[in-house]
Amino acid sequence: MIPPSVPEPHLDSLYQEVILDHNRRPRNFKLLPNATQYCHGLNPLCGDEYHLYLIVDKAAQKITDVGFQGQGCAISKASASIMTTEIKGKPVQEATALKDAFIEMLIKETIPDQTREKIGRLTLFEGVKEFPIRVKCATLAWHALADALKGVSEHEEKD
Ligand code: ZN
């Protein structure tokens, strides 16, 4: 749950619509009991907390299924939800490249066109940069993804 002291940023209305939709109806919001990879992600600055489950086909190096559960602010939940729709069925390498590009977008002042191309519709989170305290809300699920793929089961966003 979002602490009352942290206001929701006023994002561009179209982007906000997508984020609110994923917040209301998160996709792949499920536990995967047969997950091969798992990470518990925590963002103490906002109180966002999620469990990320992946099924990786080791031979094909492909993410065949993904699910998440947990709670947090609209940005963190929408980011996790959209992430799951982006990485499901993707080769691990592609999902990792997308993660790198997404995080680059959120932490760098300007991003090269090739990074922007890679990110595609995820650029809708670019507006979050105007609210530095919320950047970690947006990156939480992606950092948890990186850790899950590495076999690290705990991730905490830090300053
Ligand atoms: Zn948050």
Tab-separated table of C-alpha atoms and ligand atoms in Angstrom:
chain	number	residue	atom	x	y	z
A	1	MET	CA	0.000	0.000	0.000
A	2	ILE	CA	1.135	3.504	-0.753
A	3	PRO	CA	1.967	5.648	2.258
A	4	PRO	CA	-0.182	8.832	2.370
A	5	SER	CA	2.930	11.037	2.297
A	6	VAL	CA	3.841	9.935	-1.229
A	7	PRO	CA	1.532	11.575	-3.781
A	8	GLU	CA	0.632	9.832	-7.033
A	9	PRO	CA	2.326	11.707	-9.863
A	10	HIS	CA	0.162	13.354	-12.476
A	11	LEU	CA	1.299	11.652	-15.622
A	12	ASP	CA	0.192	12.392	-19.140
A	13	SER	CA	-3.443	11.278	-19.280
A	14	LEU	CA	-3.086	8.647	-21.999
A	15	TYR	CA	-0.176	7.017	-20.190
A	16	GLN	CA	-2.029	7.292	-16.967
A	17	GLU	CA	-4.961	5.435	-18.492
A	18	VAL	CA	-2.757	2.470	-19.461
A	19	ILE	CA	-1.134	2.417	-16.038
A	20	LEU	CA	-4.466	2.588	-14.223
A	21	ASP	CA	-5.880	-0.184	-16.426
A	22	HIS	CA	-2.988	-2.518	-15.569
A	23	ASN	CA	-3.290	-1.519	-11.918
A	24	ARG	CA	-6.988	-2.405	-11.873
A	25	ARG	CA	-6.640	-5.585	-13.935
A	26	PRO	CA	-3.058	-6.789	-13.572
A	27	ARG	CA	-2.120	-9.356	-16.222
A	28	ASN	CA	-0.519	-12.689	-15.280
A	29	PHE	CA	-1.428	-11.952	-11.658
A	30	LYS	CA	-0.964	-15.504	-10.461
A	31	LEU	CA	1.299	-17.783	-8.498
A	32	LEU	CA	3.187	-20.356	-10.543
A	33	PRO	CA	3.671	-23.368	-8.256
A	34	ASN	CA	6.055	-25.013	-10.734
A	35	ALA	CA	8.217	-21.919	-11.251
A	36	THR	CA	11.858	-22.579	-12.057
A	37	GLN	CA	12.918	-19.054	-11.032
A	38	TYR	CA	11.574	-16.851	-8.258
A	39	CYS	CA	12.309	-13.479	-6.717
A	40	HIS	CA	10.707	-11.494	-3.919
A	41	GLY	CA	11.043	-7.800	-4.746
A	42	LEU	CA	10.668	-5.023	-2.206
A	43	ASN	CA	10.713	-1.244	-2.550
A	44	PRO	CA	10.719	0.018	1.044
A	45	LEU	CA	10.573	3.672	-0.079
A	46	CYS	CA	7.000	3.157	-1.240
A	47	GLY	CA	5.971	-0.155	0.291
A	48	ASP	CA	5.753	-2.002	-3.020
A	49	GLU	CA	6.176	-5.744	-2.608
A	50	TYR	CA	5.851	-8.463	-5.229
A	51	HIS	CA	6.565	-12.125	-5.789
A	52	LEU	CA	7.740	-12.906	-9.307
A	53	TYR	CA	7.550	-16.403	-10.741
A	54	LEU	CA	9.125	-17.564	-13.987
A	55	ILE	CA	9.172	-20.805	-15.859
A	56	VAL	CA	12.328	-20.926	-17.937
A	57	ASP	CA	12.862	-23.647	-20.501
A	58	LYS	CA	16.547	-24.200	-19.828
A	59	ALA	CA	17.268	-25.998	-23.105
A	60	ALA	CA	15.600	-23.320	-25.236
A	61	GLN	CA	16.657	-20.464	-22.894
A	62	LYS	CA	13.142	-19.126	-23.150
A	63	ILE	CA	10.668	-17.719	-20.609
A	64	THR	CA	7.642	-19.915	-21.221
A	65	ASP	CA	5.456	-18.560	-18.417
A	66	VAL	CA	5.472	-15.757	-15.896
A	67	GLY	CA	3.298	-14.717	-12.990
A	68	PHE	CA	3.378	-12.223	-10.161
A	69	GLN	CA	1.537	-11.498	-6.959
A	70	GLY	CA	1.751	-8.832	-4.338
A	71	GLN	CA	0.796	-5.237	-3.753
A	72	GLY	CA	1.979	-1.698	-4.154
A	73	CYS	CA	1.253	1.603	-5.851
A	74	ALA	CA	-0.306	1.884	-9.303
A	75	ILE	CA	3.028	2.477	-11.035
A	76	SER	CA	4.729	-0.539	-9.485
A	77	LYS	CA	1.824	-2.857	-10.196
A	78	ALA	CA	1.309	-1.610	-13.759
A	79	SER	CA	5.027	-1.881	-14.438
A	80	ALA	CA	5.079	-5.481	-13.203
A	81	SER	CA	1.918	-6.329	-15.141
A	82	ILE	CA	3.142	-4.836	-18.424
A	83	MET	CA	6.538	-6.477	-17.893
A	84	THR	CA	4.927	-9.914	-17.685
A	85	THR	CA	3.091	-9.353	-20.983
A	86	GLU	CA	6.341	-8.234	-22.618
A	87	ILE	CA	8.595	-11.082	-21.476
A	88	LYS	CA	6.223	-14.053	-21.720
A	89	GLY	CA	7.413	-16.357	-24.494
A	90	LYS	CA	10.607	-14.367	-25.044
A	91	PRO	CA	14.141	-15.751	-25.082
A	92	VAL	CA	15.944	-14.970	-21.824
A	93	GLN	CA	18.463	-12.882	-23.750
A	94	GLU	CA	15.752	-10.663	-25.269
A	95	ALA	CA	14.004	-10.202	-21.933
A	96	THR	CA	17.326	-9.201	-20.369
A	97	ALA	CA	18.034	-6.717	-23.164
A	98	LEU	CA	14.577	-5.206	-22.685
A	99	LYS	CA	15.202	-4.932	-18.939
A	100	ASP	CA	18.507	-3.140	-19.550
A	101	ALA	CA	16.885	-0.711	-21.995
A	102	PHE	CA	13.938	-0.008	-19.685
A	103	ILE	CA	16.177	0.746	-16.717
A	104	GLU	CA	18.467	2.858	-18.903
A	105	MET	CA	15.451	4.921	-19.943
A	106	LEU	CA	14.513	5.557	-16.330
A	107	ILE	CA	17.944	6.408	-14.932
A	108	LYS	CA	19.581	8.284	-17.817
A	109	GLU	CA	18.700	11.826	-18.723
A	110	THR	CA	18.545	11.189	-22.451
A	111	ILE	CA	18.206	7.895	-24.231
A	112	PRO	CA	19.529	6.942	-27.669
A	113	ASP	CA	16.991	6.229	-30.436
A	114	GLN	CA	18.036	2.575	-30.599
A	115	THR	CA	17.210	2.143	-26.918
A	116	ARG	CA	13.862	3.858	-27.475
A	117	GLU	CA	13.125	1.461	-30.343
A	118	LYS	CA	13.923	-1.526	-28.160
A	119	ILE	CA	11.616	-0.285	-25.411
A	120	GLY	CA	8.614	0.205	-27.679
A	121	ARG	CA	5.403	0.837	-25.759
A	122	LEU	CA	7.240	0.724	-22.448
A	123	THR	CA	8.275	4.324	-23.133
A	124	LEU	CA	4.948	5.185	-21.535
A	125	PHE	CA	6.803	4.985	-18.232
A	126	GLU	CA	9.210	7.738	-19.263
A	127	GLY	CA	7.024	10.342	-17.522
A	128	VAL	CA	7.860	8.680	-14.215
A	129	LYS	CA	11.346	10.233	-14.482
A	130	GLU	CA	9.833	13.560	-13.473
A	131	PHE	CA	9.092	12.005	-10.098
A	132	PRO	CA	12.457	10.588	-8.972
A	133	ILE	CA	10.988	8.972	-5.877
A	134	ARG	CA	8.734	6.865	-8.121
A	135	VAL	CA	11.483	5.577	-10.435
A	136	LYS	CA	12.120	2.656	-8.088
A	137	CYS	CA	8.417	1.790	-8.217
A	138	ALA	CA	8.766	1.365	-11.982
A	139	THR	CA	12.079	-0.510	-11.915
A	140	LEU	CA	11.224	-2.904	-9.046
A	141	ALA	CA	9.698	-5.709	-11.142
A	142	TRP	CA	12.481	-5.473	-13.719
A	143	HIS	CA	15.196	-5.712	-11.078
A	144	ALA	CA	13.330	-8.670	-9.595
A	145	LEU	CA	13.308	-10.229	-13.066
A	146	ALA	CA	17.075	-9.829	-13.373
A	147	ASP	CA	17.593	-11.408	-9.954
A	148	ALA	CA	15.143	-14.244	-10.607
A	149	LEU	CA	17.027	-15.112	-13.788
A	150	LYS	CA	20.304	-15.094	-11.837
A	151	GLY	CA	18.832	-17.369	-9.175
A	152	VAL	CA	18.734	-14.592	-6.544
A	153	SER	CA	15.479	-14.831	-4.625
A	154	GLU	CA	15.497	-11.508	-2.740
A	155	HIS	CA	15.669	-8.023	-4.228
A	156	GLU	CA	15.407	-4.734	-2.390
A	157	GLU	CA	15.423	-1.317	-4.056
A	158	LYS	CA	17.999	0.891	-2.371
A	159	ASP	CA	18.981	4.562	-2.639
B	1	ZN	ZN	5.501	2.514	-5.498
